[in-house]
Amino acid sequence: SMMCDSGGIWLGCDGDTVVSSDVRFDTIMGETMLGARFSQLFVGEDLIKLELALKRAPTRDSIEPVILLSVRLRRSQMPPIGVDVFIADRRGSLIFSHNRDWLDDRQLCYLIGLRLKEPCAAELPPQEHQDLIFCTPGSDCDAEGSPAMTLASAMLPVLHVKTCTRDFMDVMMRESLPHERAYATVQRMVDLTCDRAKGGVLVVVAAKDAFEKAFAEEMHNDASDQGKPVVQTSDGGYMTKRLRGIHVSHPDFAEAFQEFTEHSSTDRWPVNHPHRDACGQPKDGAFLISFSGYRTKCAAKILGLRPPMAWRGVGTKHEAALACACAVPGSVVLIRSDSGSMHAIWCMGGMPLVHRLIVHSASAQAFEDAASLESGLGNGHDQTSR
């Protein structure tokens, strides 16, 4: 295995375009590297080394697992830095595992790892720490409700978020999901969330038995379910009933999904809505979708989950998405914020992988033509308080 300071870098099959980066690589280089040309970081003899290495990079059947280069990388805002570059060629695995005789620049073809040979001028953002305040009897902070009283923050590992394209996620889903039907359902929900949602929304896609394993039944009194997380509808069951028996590929599902994500000043359905069960109900909660393409529960409040890592700079809905991805085995979670930013979460080897998706709107015609439906690298982490 490669012990790297940054190991989440993928190049496309042109051997140059960065199709997936991570926060550590971006921090080392001092800029966002997604979409950049990897060769622009090399000059002189180091560039020749890279070109020769990519020409002879090993394939799946090679004995040597990786190629190692010792080079200096050029950085736009900082001095060059010495690194060891590890290159693993995945083109052969991609072709043989999917019986493909074609590759394009969007595929994940070269896995790149970096190991620093010298201290890096740029560092990750400093950790935030909260200190406990200890009070002695009779002191000002001993009184109940005193401003000096402070609760300790939980110490959790820091979540590192990568940035990737929808094409990257497509490849990851094809390789990791259990069957074609599951892949098609996830891709359809990605299309809906990216191209049809009008506001924030949370979507969880998983096998039906995975939901049953993760959550206790609503209003269930079985003692064996005590302490399990639960899901409850926020709208009296309106959306769950409306989408009963409707496949995610059907236009009626897309219409209902879009209406649900059209937020207003009240974030509720209009009081004069033509469906009586919808009138005045909240537009809140998650869509739980089975791999078969049918809803399990809609407008669902997910209660009793705790995120295993600290996700900086986001609110409770994103942390609920992270917690759900870890709690529901084999799930893929999509979370879109009201501002339009989009994240996808799935677990690999017990660790959550979070990718911020670069969203490109699909054409309306291509979207409507989808009449029939058809990860991961580990992240390093630090401790932080939250």
Tab-separated table of C-alpha atoms in Angstrom:
chain	number	residue	atom	x	y	z
A	1	SER	CA	0.000	0.000	0.000
A	2	MET	CA	1.055	3.603	-0.599
A	3	MET	CA	1.645	5.719	2.517
A	4	CYS	CA	0.808	9.155	1.129
A	5	ASP	CA	0.211	12.706	2.264
A	6	SER	CA	-2.410	12.886	-0.481
A	7	GLY	CA	-3.876	9.772	-2.072
A	8	GLY	CA	-7.206	10.808	-3.568
A	9	ILE	CA	-6.029	11.999	-6.976
A	10	TRP	CA	-7.289	10.460	-10.214
A	11	LEU	CA	-6.236	11.335	-13.753
A	12	GLY	CA	-8.396	10.690	-16.788
A	13	CYS	CA	-7.311	8.366	-19.560
A	14	ASP	CA	-5.426	11.178	-21.268
A	15	GLY	CA	-2.951	10.870	-18.378
A	16	ASP	CA	-3.232	14.605	-17.702
A	17	THR	CA	-6.679	15.846	-16.617
A	18	VAL	CA	-7.358	15.739	-12.862
A	19	VAL	CA	-10.845	14.189	-12.678
A	20	SER	CA	-10.865	13.785	-8.885
A	21	SER	CA	-8.916	15.689	-6.243
A	22	ASP	CA	-8.979	15.934	-2.457
A	23	VAL	CA	-8.537	18.696	0.092
A	24	ARG	CA	-4.986	17.594	0.946
A	25	PHE	CA	-3.776	17.830	-2.653
A	26	ASP	CA	-5.525	21.197	-3.093
A	27	THR	CA	-3.898	22.419	0.129
A	28	ILE	CA	-0.419	21.279	-0.921
A	29	MET	CA	-0.788	23.023	-4.290
A	30	GLY	CA	-2.514	26.105	-2.866
A	31	GLU	CA	-5.421	25.954	-5.327
A	32	THR	CA	-8.341	23.792	-6.467
A	33	MET	CA	-6.944	21.105	-8.759
A	34	LEU	CA	-10.116	19.507	-10.164
A	35	GLY	CA	-10.006	19.863	-13.954
A	36	ALA	CA	-6.409	21.093	-13.975
A	37	ARG	CA	-3.669	19.610	-16.143
A	38	PHE	CA	-1.372	17.474	-14.017
A	39	SER	CA	1.520	18.002	-16.449
A	40	GLN	CA	1.520	21.750	-15.729
A	41	LEU	CA	2.972	20.984	-12.302
A	42	PHE	CA	6.132	19.553	-13.888
A	43	VAL	CA	9.003	21.315	-15.640
A	44	GLY	CA	12.199	20.266	-17.454
A	45	GLU	CA	13.481	16.778	-16.695
A	46	ASP	CA	10.625	16.125	-14.272
A	47	LEU	CA	8.096	16.547	-17.101
A	48	ILE	CA	10.042	14.042	-19.213
A	49	LYS	CA	10.016	11.612	-16.260
A	50	LEU	CA	6.228	11.928	-16.031
A	51	GLU	CA	5.679	11.374	-19.751
A	52	LEU	CA	7.891	8.277	-19.755
A	53	ALA	CA	6.213	6.921	-16.622
A	54	LEU	CA	2.725	7.251	-18.089
A	55	LYS	CA	3.820	5.461	-21.257
A	56	ARG	CA	5.036	2.456	-19.273
A	57	ALA	CA	2.668	2.641	-16.298
A	58	PRO	CA	1.776	-0.895	-15.174
A	59	THR	CA	-1.590	-2.462	-15.871
A	60	ARG	CA	-3.599	-4.910	-13.795
A	61	ASP	CA	-1.501	-7.907	-14.838
A	62	SER	CA	1.855	-6.268	-14.136
A	63	ILE	CA	4.102	-7.511	-11.345
A	64	GLU	CA	5.186	-4.021	-10.201
A	65	PRO	CA	2.128	-2.433	-8.492
A	66	VAL	CA	3.119	1.246	-8.863
A	67	ILE	CA	5.705	3.500	-10.450
A	68	LEU	CA	7.584	5.954	-8.214
A	69	LEU	CA	8.932	9.332	-9.345
A	70	SER	CA	10.960	11.751	-7.226
A	71	VAL	CA	10.252	15.234	-8.587
A	72	ARG	CA	9.613	18.863	-7.680
A	73	LEU	CA	6.118	20.197	-8.335
A	74	ARG	CA	5.549	23.733	-9.521
A	75	ARG	CA	3.008	25.768	-7.499
A	76	SER	CA	1.419	29.017	-8.697
A	77	GLN	CA	1.491	30.977	-5.429
A	78	MET	CA	4.254	29.162	-3.518
A	79	PRO	CA	7.761	27.822	-4.072
A	80	PRO	CA	8.177	24.414	-5.769
A	81	ILE	CA	8.031	21.444	-3.438
A	82	GLY	CA	9.801	18.091	-3.540
A	83	VAL	CA	7.516	15.034	-3.575
A	84	ASP	CA	7.471	11.344	-4.362
A	85	VAL	CA	4.748	10.653	-6.943
A	86	PHE	CA	3.173	7.185	-7.048
A	87	ILE	CA	1.378	6.198	-10.264
A	88	ALA	CA	-0.937	3.193	-10.599
A	89	ASP	CA	-2.507	2.462	-13.991
A	90	ARG	CA	-6.137	1.286	-13.700
A	91	ARG	CA	-6.958	1.228	-17.427
A	92	GLY	CA	-6.629	-2.522	-17.747
A	93	SER	CA	-8.868	-3.162	-14.733
A	94	LEU	CA	-11.481	-0.779	-16.111
A	95	ILE	CA	-11.593	-2.517	-19.480
A	96	PHE	CA	-11.505	-6.086	-18.208
A	97	SER	CA	-14.015	-5.618	-15.378
A	98	HIS	CA	-16.655	-4.058	-17.643
A	99	ASN	CA	-15.777	-5.652	-20.996
A	100	ARG	CA	-15.136	-2.223	-22.462
A	101	ASP	CA	-12.988	-1.686	-25.507
A	102	TRP	CA	-13.088	2.095	-25.161
A	103	LEU	CA	-11.869	4.663	-22.670
A	104	ASP	CA	-12.288	8.432	-22.511
A	105	ASP	CA	-10.785	11.298	-20.577
A	106	ARG	CA	-13.562	11.215	-17.949
A	107	GLN	CA	-12.791	7.687	-16.782
A	108	LEU	CA	-10.697	7.051	-13.660
A	109	CYS	CA	-7.567	5.681	-15.277
A	110	TYR	CA	-4.512	6.706	-13.236
A	111	LEU	CA	-4.458	6.719	-9.440
A	112	ILE	CA	-1.912	9.220	-8.103
A	113	GLY	CA	-0.438	9.418	-4.607
A	114	LEU	CA	1.895	12.116	-3.256
A	115	ARG	CA	4.388	11.826	-0.404
A	116	LEU	CA	6.044	15.052	0.746
A	117	LYS	CA	9.846	15.079	0.923
A	118	GLU	CA	9.978	18.390	2.800
A	119	PRO	CA	7.699	20.497	5.023
A	120	CYS	CA	4.739	21.968	3.179
A	121	ALA	CA	4.314	25.746	3.272
A	122	ALA	CA	0.525	25.429	3.235
A	123	GLU	CA	-1.288	23.686	6.031
A	124	LEU	CA	-4.822	22.475	6.595
A	125	PRO	CA	-7.072	24.893	8.503
A	126	PRO	CA	-6.253	24.836	12.211
A	127	GLN	CA	-8.279	22.614	14.471
A	128	GLU	CA	-10.930	24.229	16.613
A	129	HIS	CA	-10.794	23.272	20.281
A	130	GLN	CA	-13.274	24.027	23.030
A	131	ASP	CA	-12.037	24.110	26.619
A	132	LEU	CA	-14.059	23.084	29.622
A	133	ILE	CA	-14.462	25.758	32.253
A	134	PHE	CA	-14.037	24.352	35.748
A	135	CYS	CA	-15.784	26.289	38.483
A	136	THR	CA	-15.083	26.285	42.180
A	137	PRO	CA	-17.885	26.577	44.731
A	138	GLY	CA	-18.796	30.188	45.353
A	139	SER	CA	-17.236	31.539	42.172
A	140	ASP	CA	-19.187	33.640	39.638
A	141	CYS	CA	-19.413	30.797	37.161
A	142	ASP	CA	-20.867	28.405	39.721
A	143	ALA	CA	-24.348	29.915	39.490
A	144	GLU	CA	-26.795	28.044	37.287
A	145	GLY	CA	-27.306	29.874	34.003
A	146	SER	CA	-24.087	31.879	34.340
A	147	PRO	CA	-22.640	32.976	30.958
A	148	ALA	CA	-19.337	31.486	32.057
A	149	MET	CA	-20.748	27.948	32.038
A	150	THR	CA	-19.715	26.100	28.838
A	151	LEU	CA	-20.572	22.581	27.699
A	152	ALA	CA	-17.740	20.533	26.269
A	153	SER	CA	-17.842	19.882	22.536
A	154	ALA	CA	-17.689	16.314	21.253
A	155	MET	CA	-14.300	15.286	19.837
A	156	LEU	CA	-14.838	13.761	16.395
A	157	PRO	CA	-12.580	13.010	13.428
A	158	VAL	CA	-12.567	15.709	10.757
A	159	LEU	CA	-14.344	14.800	7.536
A	160	HIS	CA	-12.380	15.583	4.371
A	161	VAL	CA	-14.632	16.405	1.416
A	162	LYS	CA	-13.477	15.778	-2.145
A	163	THR	CA	-14.745	17.468	-5.287
A	164	CYS	CA	-15.674	15.464	-8.358
A	165	THR	CA	-17.767	15.477	-11.507
A	166	ARG	CA	-20.969	13.546	-12.092
A	167	ASP	CA	-19.012	11.386	-14.539
A	168	PHE	CA	-16.644	10.389	-11.726
A	169	MET	CA	-19.576	9.411	-9.521
A	170	ASP	CA	-21.099	7.460	-12.395
A	171	VAL	CA	-17.957	5.317	-12.655
A	172	MET	CA	-17.816	4.813	-8.884
A	173	MET	CA	-21.452	3.714	-8.762
A	174	ARG	CA	-21.008	1.264	-11.628
A	175	GLU	CA	-18.121	-0.372	-9.783
A	176	SER	CA	-19.616	-0.419	-6.277
A	177	LEU	CA	-23.378	-0.949	-6.516
A	178	PRO	CA	-24.638	-4.550	-6.353
A	179	HIS	CA	-26.576	-4.674	-9.632
A	180	GLU	CA	-27.656	-2.673	-12.680
A	181	ARG	CA	-31.058	-1.854	-11.226
A	182	ALA	CA	-29.492	-0.236	-8.175
A	183	TYR	CA	-27.093	1.730	-10.402
A	184	ALA	CA	-29.948	2.956	-12.588
A	185	THR	CA	-32.003	4.049	-9.571
A	186	VAL	CA	-29.097	5.984	-8.061
A	187	GLN	CA	-28.330	7.685	-11.370
A	188	ARG	CA	-31.974	8.667	-11.818
A	189	MET	CA	-32.049	10.214	-8.344
A	190	VAL	CA	-28.794	12.060	-9.088
A	191	ASP	CA	-30.445	13.471	-12.235
A	192	LEU	CA	-33.572	14.475	-10.321
A	193	THR	CA	-31.621	16.061	-7.476
A	194	CYS	CA	-29.255	17.957	-9.771
A	195	ASP	CA	-31.617	18.923	-12.580
A	196	ARG	CA	-35.165	19.026	-11.222
A	197	ALA	CA	-34.933	19.962	-7.545
A	198	LYS	CA	-35.821	23.612	-6.892
A	199	GLY	CA	-34.299	23.751	-3.421
A	200	GLY	CA	-32.700	21.703	-0.698
A	201	VAL	CA	-33.455	17.996	-0.473
A	202	LEU	CA	-32.113	14.820	1.144
A	203	VAL	CA	-32.286	11.472	-0.701
A	204	VAL	CA	-31.210	8.065	0.635
A	205	VAL	CA	-31.043	5.132	-1.817
A	206	ALA	CA	-30.484	1.626	-0.439
A	207	ALA	CA	-31.762	-1.933	-0.411
A	208	LYS	CA	-35.151	-2.281	1.293
A	209	ASP	CA	-33.793	-4.681	3.915
A	210	ALA	CA	-30.983	-2.215	4.707
A	211	PHE	CA	-33.603	0.372	5.735
A	212	GLU	CA	-35.390	-2.238	7.831
A	213	LYS	CA	-32.124	-3.176	9.521
A	214	ALA	CA	-31.166	0.425	10.292
A	215	PHE	CA	-34.463	1.825	11.525
A	216	ALA	CA	-37.135	0.731	13.957
A	217	GLU	CA	-40.659	0.779	12.614
A	218	GLU	CA	-42.639	3.933	13.290
A	219	MET	CA	-44.589	3.633	16.555
A	220	HIS	CA	-43.140	0.147	17.055
A	221	ASN	CA	-43.331	-1.215	20.584
A	222	ASP	CA	-41.030	-4.200	20.102
A	223	ALA	CA	-38.419	-4.196	22.893
A	224	SER	CA	-35.793	-5.447	20.433
A	225	ASP	CA	-36.062	-2.127	18.589
A	226	GLN	CA	-35.454	-0.004	21.664
A	227	GLY	CA	-32.613	2.448	21.072
A	228	LYS	CA	-32.776	2.116	17.281
A	229	PRO	CA	-33.067	5.246	15.143
A	230	VAL	CA	-36.549	5.859	13.777
A	231	VAL	CA	-38.096	7.534	10.753
A	232	GLN	CA	-41.354	9.456	11.010
A	233	THR	CA	-43.254	11.330	8.335
A	234	SER	CA	-43.418	15.096	8.732
A	235	ASP	CA	-46.501	15.505	6.517
A	236	GLY	CA	-48.933	12.934	7.880
A	237	GLY	CA	-47.894	10.493	5.171
A	238	TYR	CA	-49.028	12.632	2.213
A	239	MET	CA	-45.932	12.244	-0.010
A	240	THR	CA	-45.522	8.573	0.885
A	241	LYS	CA	-49.111	7.904	-0.213
A	242	ARG	CA	-48.839	10.104	-3.305
A	243	LEU	CA	-45.804	8.225	-4.634
A	244	ARG	CA	-46.992	4.720	-3.759
A	245	GLY	CA	-46.315	2.384	-6.680
A	246	ILE	CA	-44.747	5.129	-8.828
A	247	HIS	CA	-41.275	4.336	-10.146
A	248	VAL	CA	-38.586	7.017	-9.996
A	249	SER	CA	-38.406	6.948	-13.812
A	250	HIS	CA	-42.070	7.973	-14.157
A	251	PRO	CA	-42.872	11.642	-14.957
A	252	ASP	CA	-45.319	11.730	-12.030
A	253	PHE	CA	-42.451	11.033	-9.616
A	254	ALA	CA	-40.362	13.843	-11.131
A	255	GLU	CA	-43.299	16.247	-10.896
A	256	ALA	CA	-43.981	15.432	-7.250
A	257	PHE	CA	-40.264	15.607	-6.400
A	258	GLN	CA	-39.979	19.052	-8.015
A	259	GLU	CA	-43.077	20.367	-6.261
A	260	PHE	CA	-41.817	19.114	-2.893
A	261	THR	CA	-38.502	20.987	-3.320
A	262	GLU	CA	-40.147	24.282	-4.326
A	263	HIS	CA	-39.780	26.082	-1.029
A	264	SER	CA	-41.772	29.094	0.054
A	265	SER	CA	-41.707	31.508	2.969
A	266	THR	CA	-43.531	28.915	5.082
A	267	ASP	CA	-41.898	25.766	3.595
A	268	ARG	CA	-45.364	24.198	3.527
A	269	TRP	CA	-47.801	23.060	0.883
A	270	PRO	CA	-50.397	25.762	0.062
A	271	VAL	CA	-53.509	25.682	2.238
A	272	ASN	CA	-55.576	25.601	-0.963
A	273	HIS	CA	-53.664	22.679	-2.514
A	274	PRO	CA	-55.929	20.453	-4.694
A	275	HIS	CA	-54.894	17.413	-2.629
A	276	ARG	CA	-56.640	17.806	0.721
A	277	ASP	CA	-54.038	15.721	2.539
A	278	ALA	CA	-51.316	18.162	1.450
A	279	CYS	CA	-52.939	21.385	2.605
A	280	GLY	CA	-50.653	23.199	5.031
A	281	GLN	CA	-48.350	20.204	5.523
A	282	PRO	CA	-44.568	20.786	5.877
A	283	LYS	CA	-42.271	20.288	2.890
A	284	ASP	CA	-39.581	18.741	5.014
A	285	GLY	CA	-37.763	15.437	5.431
A	286	ALA	CA	-35.900	12.867	3.356
A	287	PHE	CA	-36.807	10.624	0.451
A	288	LEU	CA	-35.948	6.992	1.256
A	289	ILE	CA	-35.770	5.104	-2.057
A	290	SER	CA	-35.181	1.371	-2.505
A	291	PHE	CA	-32.759	0.025	-5.108
A	292	SER	CA	-35.818	-1.253	-6.990
A	293	GLY	CA	-36.740	2.361	-7.772
A	294	TYR	CA	-39.778	2.746	-5.498
A	295	ARG	CA	-40.180	4.944	-2.438
A	296	THR	CA	-39.905	3.403	1.015
A	297	LYS	CA	-40.884	6.576	2.849
A	298	CYS	CA	-41.077	10.241	1.870
A	299	ALA	CA	-40.890	13.495	3.838
A	300	ALA	CA	-39.209	11.390	6.511
A	301	LYS	CA	-37.729	12.805	9.689
A	302	ILE	CA	-34.696	10.691	10.660
A	303	LEU	CA	-34.383	10.658	14.436
A	304	GLY	CA	-31.741	9.228	16.728
A	305	LEU	CA	-28.689	9.199	14.440
A	306	ARG	CA	-25.341	10.730	15.362
A	307	PRO	CA	-22.733	11.602	12.702
A	308	PRO	CA	-19.442	9.738	13.246
A	309	MET	CA	-17.293	12.608	11.948
A	310	ALA	CA	-17.267	16.412	12.086
A	311	TRP	CA	-18.333	18.032	8.803
A	312	ARG	CA	-17.165	21.618	8.959
A	313	GLY	CA	-19.209	24.492	7.624
A	314	VAL	CA	-22.552	22.711	7.138
A	315	GLY	CA	-25.837	22.496	8.999
A	316	THR	CA	-27.825	19.736	10.623
A	317	LYS	CA	-29.349	18.369	7.402
A	318	HIS	CA	-25.898	17.611	5.962
A	319	GLU	CA	-24.833	15.948	9.211
A	320	ALA	CA	-28.043	13.892	9.178
A	321	ALA	CA	-27.127	12.825	5.633
A	322	LEU	CA	-23.662	11.759	6.795
A	323	ALA	CA	-25.084	9.859	9.766
A	324	CYS	CA	-27.630	8.121	7.540
A	325	ALA	CA	-24.965	7.036	5.032
A	326	CYS	CA	-23.076	5.353	7.871
A	327	ALA	CA	-26.152	3.803	9.477
A	328	VAL	CA	-27.833	2.307	6.388
A	329	PRO	CA	-25.596	-0.443	4.942
A	330	GLY	CA	-24.702	-0.047	1.264
A	331	SER	CA	-26.603	3.219	0.903
A	332	VAL	CA	-25.915	6.173	-1.374
A	333	VAL	CA	-26.991	9.522	0.082
A	334	LEU	CA	-27.560	12.703	-1.924
A	335	ILE	CA	-27.861	16.061	-0.193
A	336	ARG	CA	-28.606	19.321	-1.975
A	337	SER	CA	-28.581	22.637	-0.149
A	338	ASP	CA	-30.944	25.523	-0.826
A	339	SER	CA	-28.041	27.346	-2.488
A	340	GLY	CA	-27.726	24.535	-5.061
A	341	SER	CA	-24.531	22.864	-3.844
A	342	MET	CA	-24.702	19.085	-4.119
A	343	HIS	CA	-22.929	16.315	-2.186
A	344	ALA	CA	-22.956	12.546	-2.566
A	345	ILE	CA	-22.034	10.217	0.317
A	346	TRP	CA	-21.329	6.505	0.436
A	347	CYS	CA	-19.164	4.257	2.590
A	348	MET	CA	-16.140	2.226	1.552
A	349	GLY	CA	-14.370	-0.054	4.016
A	350	GLY	CA	-16.458	1.353	6.853
A	351	MET	CA	-15.377	4.945	6.135
A	352	PRO	CA	-17.723	7.586	4.685
A	353	LEU	CA	-16.655	9.133	1.378
A	354	VAL	CA	-18.115	12.564	0.707
A	355	HIS	CA	-17.881	14.219	-2.700
A	356	ARG	CA	-19.077	17.670	-3.667
A	357	LEU	CA	-20.496	17.258	-7.159
A	358	ILE	CA	-19.860	19.702	-9.951
A	359	VAL	CA	-23.414	20.082	-11.246
A	360	HIS	CA	-24.044	20.520	-14.956
A	361	SER	CA	-27.681	20.708	-15.965
A	362	ALA	CA	-28.815	18.058	-18.382
A	363	SER	CA	-30.966	19.069	-21.319
A	364	ALA	CA	-34.699	18.783	-20.672
A	365	GLN	CA	-35.168	16.491	-23.633
A	366	ALA	CA	-32.433	14.096	-22.543
A	367	PHE	CA	-33.921	14.026	-19.063
A	368	GLU	CA	-37.465	13.308	-20.215
A	369	ASP	CA	-36.237	10.585	-22.581
A	370	ALA	CA	-35.138	8.485	-19.575
A	371	ALA	CA	-38.233	6.335	-19.796
A	372	SER	CA	-36.558	3.173	-18.509
A	373	LEU	CA	-34.044	2.984	-15.707
A	374	GLU	CA	-31.444	1.134	-16.109
A	375	SER	CA	-16.570	3.628	-4.357
A	376	GLY	CA	-13.490	5.141	-3.301
A	377	LEU	CA	-10.573	5.924	-1.674
A	378	GLY	CA	-10.100	6.292	2.055
A	379	ASN	CA	-9.520	9.671	3.668
A	380	GLY	CA	-7.112	10.587	6.385
A	381	HIS	CA	-8.632	12.400	9.349
A	382	ASP	CA	-7.729	14.465	12.375
A	383	GLN	CA	-9.524	15.096	15.620
A	384	THR	CA	-11.639	18.189	16.084
A	385	SER	CA	-14.314	19.364	18.466
A	386	ARG	CA	-17.750	20.193	17.306
